[in-house]
Coordinates of N, CA and C in Angstrom, one line a residue:
X362 N 106.4 68.5 95.8 CA 106.1 69.9 95.8 C 107.2 70.7 95.0
X363 N 106.8 71.6 94.2 CA 107.8 72.3 93.4 C 108.5 73.4 94.3
X364 N 109.7 73.9 93.9 CA 110.4 74.9 94.6 C 109.7 76.2 94.5
X365 N 110.1 77.2 95.4 CA 109.6 78.5 95.3 C 109.8 79.2 94.0
X366 N 111.1 79.0 93.5 CA 111.4 79.7 92.2 C 110.6 79.1 91.1
X367 N 110.5 77.8 91.0 CA 109.6 77.2 90.0 C 108.2 77.6 90.1
X368 N 107.7 77.8 91.3 CA 106.3 78.2 91.5 C 106.2 79.7 91.0
X369 N 107.2 80.5 91.3 CA 107.1 81.9 90.9 C 107.1 82.0 89.3
X370 N 107.9 81.2 88.7 CA 108.0 81.2 87.2 C 106.7 80.7 86.6
X371 N 106.0 79.8 87.3 CA 104.7 79.2 86.8 C 103.7 80.3 86.9
X372 N 103.7 81.1 88.0 CA 102.8 82.2 88.1 C 103.0 83.3 87.1
X373 N 104.3 83.6 86.9 CA 104.6 84.6 85.9 C 104.2 84.2 84.5
X374 N 104.4 82.9 84.2 CA 104.0 82.5 82.9 C 102.4 82.5 82.7
X375 N 101.7 82.2 83.8 CA 100.3 82.2 83.7 C 99.8 83.6 83.6
X376 N 100.4 84.6 84.3 CA 100.0 86.0 84.1 C 100.2 86.5 82.8
X377 N 101.4 86.1 82.2 CA 101.6 86.5 80.8 C 100.5 86.0 79.9
X378 N 100.1 84.8 80.0 CA 99.0 84.3 79.2 C 97.7 85.1 79.4
X379 N 97.4 85.4 80.7 CA 96.2 86.2 81.0 C 96.3 87.5 80.4
X380 N 97.4 88.2 80.6 CA 97.5 89.6 80.1 C 97.4 89.6 78.5
X381 N 97.9 88.5 77.9 CA 97.8 88.5 76.4 C 96.5 87.9 75.9
X382 N 95.6 87.6 76.8 CA 94.3 87.1 76.4 C 94.5 85.7 75.7
X383 N 95.4 84.9 76.3 CA 95.7 83.6 75.7 C 95.7 82.5 76.8
X384 N 94.6 82.5 77.6 CA 94.6 81.6 78.8 C 94.6 80.2 78.3
X385 N 95.1 79.3 79.2 CA 95.3 77.9 78.9 C 94.0 77.1 79.1
X386 N 93.8 76.2 78.2 CA 92.6 75.3 78.4 C 92.8 74.4 79.6
X387 N 94.0 74.3 80.1 CA 94.2 73.4 81.3 C 93.5 74.0 82.5
X388 N 93.1 75.3 82.5 CA 92.5 75.8 83.7 C 91.0 75.5 83.7
X389 N 90.4 74.9 82.7 CA 89.0 74.6 82.7 C 88.7 73.6 83.7
X390 N 87.5 73.8 84.4 CA 87.1 72.9 85.4 C 86.5 71.6 84.7
X391 N 87.0 70.5 85.2 CA 86.5 69.2 84.6 C 86.1 68.3 85.8
X392 N 85.3 67.4 85.4 CA 84.9 66.4 86.5 C 86.0 65.6 86.9
X393 N 86.9 65.2 86.0 CA 88.1 64.4 86.3 C 89.0 65.1 87.3
X394 N 89.2 66.4 87.1 CA 90.0 67.2 88.0 C 89.4 67.3 89.4
X395 N 88.1 67.5 89.4 CA 87.3 67.6 90.7 C 87.5 66.3 91.4
X396 N 87.3 65.2 90.7 CA 87.4 63.9 91.4 C 88.8 63.7 91.9
X397 N 89.8 64.1 91.2 CA 91.2 63.9 91.6 C 91.5 64.7 92.9
X398 N 90.9 65.9 93.0 CA 91.2 66.8 94.1 C 90.4 66.4 95.3
X399 N 89.4 65.6 95.2 CA 88.6 65.2 96.3 C 89.4 64.4 97.3
X400 N 90.5 63.8 96.9 CA 91.3 63.0 97.7 C 92.4 63.8 98.4
X401 N 92.6 65.1 98.0 CA 93.6 65.9 98.6 C 94.1 67.0 97.7
X402 N 94.8 67.9 98.2 CA 95.3 69.0 97.4 C 96.8 69.3 97.7
X403 N 97.4 69.9 96.7 CA 98.9 70.2 96.8 C 99.1 71.6 96.1
X404 N 98.5 72.7 96.6 CA 98.6 74.0 95.9 C 100.1 74.4 95.8
X405 N 100.5 74.9 94.7 CA 101.9 75.2 94.5 C 102.3 76.6 95.0
X406 N 101.3 77.4 95.3 CA 101.5 78.8 95.8 C 100.4 79.2 96.7
X407 N 100.8 80.0 97.7 CA 99.8 80.7 98.6 C 99.7 82.1 98.2
X408 N 98.5 82.6 98.0 CA 98.3 84.0 97.6 C 97.5 84.7 98.6
X409 N 98.1 85.7 99.2 CA 97.3 86.6 100.2 C 97.0 87.8 99.4
X410 N 95.7 87.9 98.9 CA 95.4 89.0 98.0 C 94.2 89.9 98.6
X411 N 93.9 90.9 97.8 CA 92.8 91.8 98.2 C 91.5 91.2 97.7
X412 N 90.4 91.6 98.4 CA 89.1 91.0 98.1 C 88.5 91.6 96.9
X413 N 89.1 92.6 96.3 CA 88.6 93.3 95.2 C 88.1 92.4 94.1
X414 N 86.9 92.6 93.6 CA 86.3 91.6 92.7 C 87.0 91.6 91.3
X415 N 87.9 92.6 91.1 CA 88.6 92.6 89.8 C 89.9 91.9 89.8
X416 N 90.2 91.3 91.0 CA 91.6 90.7 91.1 C 91.5 89.2 91.7
X417 N 90.7 88.3 91.0 CA 90.7 86.9 91.4 C 92.0 86.2 91.0
X418 N 92.7 85.7 92.0 CA 94.0 85.2 91.8 C 94.1 84.1 90.7
X419 N 93.1 83.1 90.8 CA 93.2 82.0 89.9 C 93.1 82.5 88.4
X420 N 92.3 83.5 88.2 CA 92.1 84.0 86.9 C 93.3 84.8 86.4
X421 N 93.8 85.7 87.2 CA 94.9 86.6 86.7 C 96.2 85.8 86.6
X422 N 96.3 84.7 87.2 CA 97.5 83.8 87.1 C 97.2 82.6 86.2
X423 N 96.0 82.5 85.6 CA 95.6 81.5 84.7 C 95.9 80.1 85.3
X424 N 95.3 79.9 86.5 CA 95.5 78.6 87.2 C 94.1 78.0 87.4
X425 N 94.1 76.7 87.7 CA 92.8 76.0 87.9 C 92.6 75.5 89.2
X426 N 91.6 74.6 89.4 CA 91.3 74.0 90.7 C 92.5 73.3 91.3
X427 N 92.7 73.6 92.6 CA 93.8 72.9 93.3 C 95.1 73.5 93.2
X428 N 95.3 74.5 92.3 CA 96.6 75.1 92.1 C 97.1 76.1 93.1
X429 N 96.1 76.9 93.6 CA 96.5 78.0 94.5 C 95.7 77.9 95.8
X430 N 96.4 78.3 96.9 CA 95.7 78.4 98.2 C 95.5 79.9 98.4
X431 N 94.3 80.4 98.3 CA 94.0 81.8 98.2 C 93.3 82.3 99.5
X432 N 93.9 83.4 100.0 CA 93.4 84.1 101.2 C 93.1 85.5 100.7
X433 N 91.8 86.0 100.8 CA 91.5 87.3 100.3 C 90.9 88.2 101.5
X434 N 91.4 89.4 101.6 CA 90.9 90.3 102.6 C 91.1 91.7 102.0
X435 N 90.2 92.7 102.4 CA 90.3 94.0 101.9 C 91.7 94.6 102.2
X436 N 92.4 95.2 101.2 CA 93.7 95.8 101.4 C 94.8 94.8 101.6
X437 N 94.6 93.5 101.3 CA 95.6 92.5 101.5 C 96.4 92.7 102.8
X438 N 95.7 93.0 103.9 CA 96.3 93.2 105.2 C 96.7 91.9 105.8
X439 N 97.6 92.0 106.8 CA 98.0 90.8 107.5 C 97.6 90.9 109.0
X440 N 96.6 90.1 109.4 CA 96.2 90.1 110.8 C 96.4 88.6 111.2
X441 N 96.2 88.3 112.5 CA 96.5 87.0 113.0 C 95.8 85.8 112.2
X442 N 94.5 86.1 111.8 CA 93.8 85.0 111.1 C 94.5 84.8 109.7
X443 N 95.0 85.8 109.1 CA 95.6 85.6 107.8 C 97.0 84.9 108.0
X444 N 97.7 85.3 109.0 CA 99.0 84.6 109.3 C 98.7 83.2 109.5
X445 N 97.7 82.9 110.3 CA 97.4 81.5 110.6 C 97.1 80.7 109.4
X446 N 96.3 81.3 108.5 CA 95.9 80.6 107.2 C 97.2 80.3 106.4
X447 N 98.1 81.3 106.3 CA 99.3 81.1 105.6 C 100.1 80.0 106.2
X448 N 100.3 80.0 107.5 CA 101.0 79.0 108.2 C 100.4 77.6 108.0
X449 N 99.1 77.5 108.0 CA 98.4 76.2 107.8 C 98.8 75.7 106.4
X450 N 98.7 76.5 105.4 CA 99.0 76.0 104.1 C 100.4 75.6 103.9
X451 N 101.3 76.4 104.4 CA 102.8 76.2 104.2 C 103.2 74.9 104.9
X452 N 102.6 74.7 106.1 CA 103.0 73.5 106.9 C 102.3 72.2 106.4
X453 N 101.0 72.4 106.2 CA 100.2 71.2 105.8 C 100.4 70.7 104.4
X454 N 100.6 71.6 103.4 CA 100.8 71.2 102.1 C 102.2 71.3 101.5
X455 N 103.1 71.9 102.3 CA 104.5 72.0 101.9 C 104.7 73.0 100.8
X456 N 103.7 74.0 100.7 CA 103.8 75.0 99.6 C 105.0 75.9 100.0
X457 N 105.8 76.3 99.0 CA 107.0 77.0 99.2 C 107.0 78.4 98.7
X458 N 105.9 78.9 98.1 CA 105.9 80.3 97.7 C 104.6 81.0 98.3
X459 N 104.9 82.1 98.8 CA 103.8 83.0 99.3 C 103.9 84.3 98.5
X460 N 102.7 84.7 98.0 CA 102.7 86.0 97.3 C 101.7 86.9 97.9
X461 N 102.1 88.1 98.3 CA 101.2 89.1 98.8 C 100.8 89.9 97.6
X462 N 99.5 89.8 97.2 CA 99.1 90.4 95.9 C 98.2 91.6 96.1
X463 N 98.7 92.8 95.9 CA 97.9 94.0 95.9 C 97.6 94.4 94.5
X464 N 97.0 95.6 94.4 CA 96.6 96.0 93.0 C 96.5 97.5 93.0
X465 N 96.6 98.1 91.8 CA 96.5 99.5 91.5 C 95.1 100.0 92.0
X466 N 95.0 101.2 92.4 CA 93.8 101.9 92.8 C 93.0 101.1 93.8
X467 N 93.7 100.6 94.8 CA 93.1 99.8 95.8 C 92.1 100.6 96.7
X468 N 90.9 100.2 96.8 CA 89.9 100.9 97.6 C 90.2 101.1 99.0
X469 N 90.9 100.1 99.6 CA 91.2 100.1 101.0 C 92.3 101.2 101.3
X470 N 93.2 101.3 100.3 CA 94.3 102.3 100.4 C 93.7 103.7 100.3
X471 N 92.7 103.9 99.3 CA 92.1 105.1 99.1 C 91.3 105.5 100.4
X472 N 90.6 104.5 101.0 CA 89.9 104.8 102.2 C 90.8 105.2 103.4
X473 N 92.0 104.6 103.4 CA 92.9 105.0 104.5 C 93.4 106.4 104.3
X474 N 93.8 106.7 103.0 CA 94.2 108.1 102.8 C 93.1 109.1 103.1
X475 N 91.9 108.8 102.7 CA 90.8 109.7 103.1 C 90.6 109.8 104.6
X476 N 90.8 108.7 105.3 CA 90.6 108.8 106.7 C 91.8 109.6 107.4
X477 N 93.0 109.5 106.8 CA 94.1 110.3 107.4 C 93.9 111.8 107.1
X478 N 93.2 112.1 106.0 CA 93.0 113.5 105.7 C 91.7 114.1 106.3
X479 N 90.7 113.2 106.5 CA 89.5 113.7 107.2 C 88.8 112.5 107.9
X480 N 89.2 112.3 109.2 CA 88.6 111.2 109.9 C 87.1 111.2 109.9
X481 N 86.6 110.0 109.7 CA 85.1 109.8 109.6 C 84.6 109.4 110.9
X482 N 83.6 110.2 111.5 CA 83.1 109.9 112.8 C 82.2 108.6 112.8
X483 N 81.6 108.3 111.6 CA 80.7 107.2 111.6 C 81.3 105.9 111.1
X484 N 82.6 105.9 111.0 CA 83.3 104.7 110.4 C 83.2 103.5 111.4
X485 N 82.8 102.3 111.0 CA 82.6 101.2 111.9 C 83.9 100.8 112.5
X486 N 83.8 100.1 113.6 CA 85.0 99.6 114.3 C 85.7 98.6 113.4
X487 N 84.9 97.8 112.7 CA 85.5 96.7 111.9 C 86.3 97.3 110.7
X488 N 85.8 98.4 110.1 CA 86.5 99.0 109.0 C 87.7 99.8 109.5
X489 N 87.6 100.3 110.7 CA 88.7 101.0 111.3 C 89.9 100.0 111.5
X490 N 89.5 98.8 111.8 CA 90.6 97.8 112.1 C 91.4 97.5 110.8
X491 N 90.8 97.6 109.7 CA 91.5 97.5 108.4 C 92.3 98.7 108.1
X492 N 91.7 99.9 108.2 CA 92.4 101.1 108.0 C 93.6 101.2 108.9
X493 N 93.4 100.8 110.2 CA 94.5 100.9 111.2 C 95.7 100.1 110.8
X494 N 95.5 99.0 110.1 CA 96.6 98.1 109.7 C 97.4 98.7 108.5
X495 N 96.6 99.4 107.7 CA 97.2 100.0 106.5 C 97.9 101.3 106.9
X496 N 97.4 102.0 107.8 CA 97.8 103.4 108.2 C 99.3 103.5 108.4
X497 N 99.9 102.5 109.2 CA 101.3 102.7 109.5 C 102.3 102.7 108.3
X498 N 101.9 102.0 107.3 CA 102.8 102.0 106.1 C 102.5 103.1 105.1
X499 N 101.3 103.7 105.2 CA 100.9 104.8 104.3 C 101.2 106.2 104.9
X500 N 101.0 106.4 106.2 CA 101.1 107.7 106.8 C 102.4 108.4 106.6
X501 N 103.5 107.7 106.6 CA 104.8 108.4 106.4 C 104.9 109.1 105.1
X502 N 104.2 108.6 104.1 CA 104.3 109.1 102.7 C 103.7 110.5 102.7
X503 N 102.8 110.8 103.6 CA 102.2 112.2 103.6 C 103.2 113.3 104.0
X504 N 104.3 112.9 104.6 CA 105.3 113.8 105.0 C 106.3 114.1 103.9
X505 N 106.1 113.5 102.7 CA 107.0 113.7 101.6 C 106.4 114.5 100.5
X506 N 107.1 114.7 99.4 CA 106.6 115.4 98.3 C 105.4 114.8 97.6
X507 N 105.2 113.5 97.9 CA 104.1 112.8 97.3 C 102.7 113.4 97.8
X508 N 102.7 114.0 98.9 CA 101.5 114.6 99.4 C 100.8 115.6 98.4
X509 N 101.6 116.2 97.6 CA 101.1 117.2 96.6 C 100.8 116.5 95.2
X510 N 101.0 115.2 95.1 CA 100.7 114.5 93.9 C 99.8 113.3 94.2
X511 N 98.5 113.5 94.2 CA 97.5 112.4 94.6 C 97.7 111.1 93.9
X512 N 98.0 111.1 92.6 CA 98.1 109.9 91.8 C 99.4 109.1 92.2
X513 N 100.5 109.8 92.3 CA 101.7 109.2 92.8 C 101.6 108.7 94.2
X514 N 100.9 109.5 95.0 CA 100.7 109.1 96.4 C 100.0 107.7 96.5
X515 N 98.9 107.6 95.8 CA 98.2 106.3 95.8 C 99.1 105.2 95.3
X516 N 99.8 105.4 94.2 CA 100.7 104.4 93.6 C 101.7 103.9 94.7
X517 N 102.4 104.8 95.3 CA 103.4 104.5 96.3 C 102.8 103.9 97.6
X518 N 101.6 104.3 97.9 CA 100.9 103.8 99.1 C 100.5 102.3 98.9
X519 N 100.1 102.0 97.7 CA 99.7 100.6 97.4 C 101.0 99.7 97.6
X520 N 102.1 100.2 97.1 CA 103.3 99.3 97.2 C 103.8 99.3 98.6
X521 N 103.7 100.4 99.3 CA 104.2 100.4 100.7 C 103.4 99.5 101.5
X522 N 102.1 99.4 101.3 CA 101.2 98.4 102.0 C 101.6 97.0 101.7
X523 N 101.8 96.7 100.4 CA 102.2 95.4 100.0 C 103.5 95.0 100.7
X524 N 104.5 95.9 100.7 CA 105.8 95.6 101.4 C 105.6 95.3 102.8
X525 N 104.7 96.1 103.5 CA 104.5 95.9 104.9 C 103.9 94.5 105.2
X526 N 102.9 94.1 104.4 CA 102.3 92.8 104.6 C 103.3 91.7 104.3
X527 N 104.1 91.8 103.3 CA 105.1 90.8 103.0 C 106.2 90.7 104.2
X528 N 106.6 91.9 104.6 CA 107.5 91.9 105.8 C 107.0 91.3 107.0
X529 N 105.7 91.5 107.2 CA 105.0 90.9 108.4 C 105.0 89.4 108.3
X530 N 104.8 88.9 107.2 CA 104.8 87.4 107.0 C 106.3 86.9 107.2
X531 N 107.2 87.6 106.7 CA 108.6 87.2 106.8 C 109.2 87.2 108.2
X532 N 108.7 88.2 109.0 CA 109.3 88.4 110.3 C 108.3 88.3 111.5
X533 N 107.0 88.1 111.2 CA 106.1 88.1 112.3 C 105.5 86.7 112.6
X534 N 106.1 85.7 112.1 CA 105.7 84.3 112.4 C 106.9 83.4 112.5
X535 N 107.0 82.8 113.7 CA 108.1 81.8 113.9 C 108.0 80.6 113.0
X536 N 106.8 80.2 112.7 CA 106.6 79.1 111.8 C 107.1 79.4 110.4
X537 N 106.7 80.6 109.9 CA 107.2 80.9 108.6 C 108.7 81.2 108.5
X538 N 109.2 81.8 109.6 CA 110.7 82.1 109.6 C 111.4 80.8 109.6
X539 N 111.0 79.8 110.3 CA 111.6 78.5 110.3 C 111.6 77.9 108.9
X540 N 110.4 78.0 108.3 CA 110.3 77.4 106.9 C 111.2 78.1 105.9
X541 N 111.3 79.4 106.1 CA 112.2 80.2 105.2 C 113.7 79.8 105.4
X542 N 114.1 79.6 106.6 CA 115.5 79.3 106.9 C 115.8 77.8 106.5
X543 N 114.9 76.9 106.7 CA 115.2 75.5 106.6 C 114.6 74.8 105.4
X544 N 113.5 75.4 104.8 CA 112.8 74.6 103.8 C 112.6 75.4 102.5
X545 N 113.3 76.5 102.4 CA 113.2 77.3 101.1 C 111.9 78.0 100.8
X546 N 111.2 78.3 101.9 CA 110.0 79.1 101.7 C 110.4 80.6 101.3
X547 N 109.6 81.1 100.3 CA 109.9 82.4 99.8 C 108.6 83.3 99.9
X548 N 108.7 84.5 100.4 CA 107.6 85.5 100.4 C 107.9 86.6 99.5
X549 N 107.0 86.9 98.6 CA 107.3 88.0 97.6 C 106.0 88.9 97.6
X550 N 106.3 90.2 97.3 CA 105.2 91.1 97.1 C 105.0 91.4 95.7
X551 N 103.7 91.6 95.3 CA 103.4 91.8 93.9 C 102.2 92.8 93.7
X552 N 102.2 93.5 92.6 CA 101.1 94.4 92.4 C 100.5 94.1 91.0
X553 N 99.2 93.9 91.0 CA 98.4 93.7 89.8 C 97.9 95.0 89.3
X554 N 98.1 95.2 88.0 CA 97.6 96.5 87.3 C 96.2 96.2 86.8
X555 N 95.2 97.0 87.3 CA 93.9 96.9 86.8 C 93.8 97.3 85.3
X556 N 94.7 98.1 84.9 CA 94.7 98.7 83.6 C 95.3 97.7 82.5
X557 N 96.4 97.0 82.9 CA 97.1 96.2 81.9 C 96.9 94.7 82.1
X558 N 96.5 94.3 83.3 CA 96.4 92.9 83.6 C 97.7 92.2 84.0
X559 N 98.8 93.0 84.1 CA 100.1 92.5 84.4 C 100.4 92.5 85.9
X560 N 101.0 91.5 86.4 CA 101.4 91.4 87.8 C 102.9 91.7 87.8
X561 N 103.3 92.7 88.6 CA 104.7 93.0 88.8 C 105.2 92.5 90.2
X562 N 106.1 91.5 90.1 CA 106.6 91.0 91.4 C 107.8 91.9 91.8
X563 N 107.5 93.0 92.4 CA 108.5 94.0 92.6 C 109.2 93.9 94.0
X564 N 108.6 93.1 94.9 CA 109.2 93.0 96.3 C 109.7 91.6 96.5
X565 N 111.0 91.3 96.2 CA 111.5 89.9 96.2 C 112.8 89.9 97.0
X566 N 113.1 88.8 97.6 CA 114.3 88.6 98.3 C 115.5 88.5 97.3
X567 N 116.7 88.8 97.6 CA 117.8 88.8 96.7 C 118.0 87.5 96.0
X568 N 117.8 86.3 96.7 CA 118.0 85.0 96.1 C 116.9 84.5 95.3
X569 N 115.9 85.4 95.1 CA 114.7 85.0 94.2 C 115.0 85.3 92.8
X570 N 116.1 85.9 92.4 CA 116.4 86.1 91.0 C 115.9 87.4 90.5

């Protein structure tokens, strides 16, 4: 299994290819690759991303079958089932890089901001559970000057939510904490731009370079 830093560089290189519309032929699905993976998998990165149809991790990072262990949920939130999925992949496959991948103009963030401004009486309990997890990282921004600048507010709210999810993984799981301390596991936060196709790995630990 490759190191967290090597995995990060591999993702960065793949995203550069994607953003430049120069995707690699290696990502094409082949019968040989499918047969190879039938015996097992060794994903080099775990991606906890948003369910948004415009942000499929394998495509934006120019990766193929068996390369990424992807968990997708609206708003790239971290709930027990997501933590468990990340723990499973990190322990079972020895994957050393976890990326929390949010994106610009995230609908779950917009829904949370709308809910904070005008609570919806008919919002389902299940949707409220997502909004509730995003709320704690977004609500403090409304007490700042960002409240008068809707576009800047959304931009900062997206990043605040990504940071919160990454921090939850870093500090909310004994399994992941142990792997970080002893096995070089790295958790980073990143934002994908719908406009440019570029992923900005903006939330990284000091030793990640």
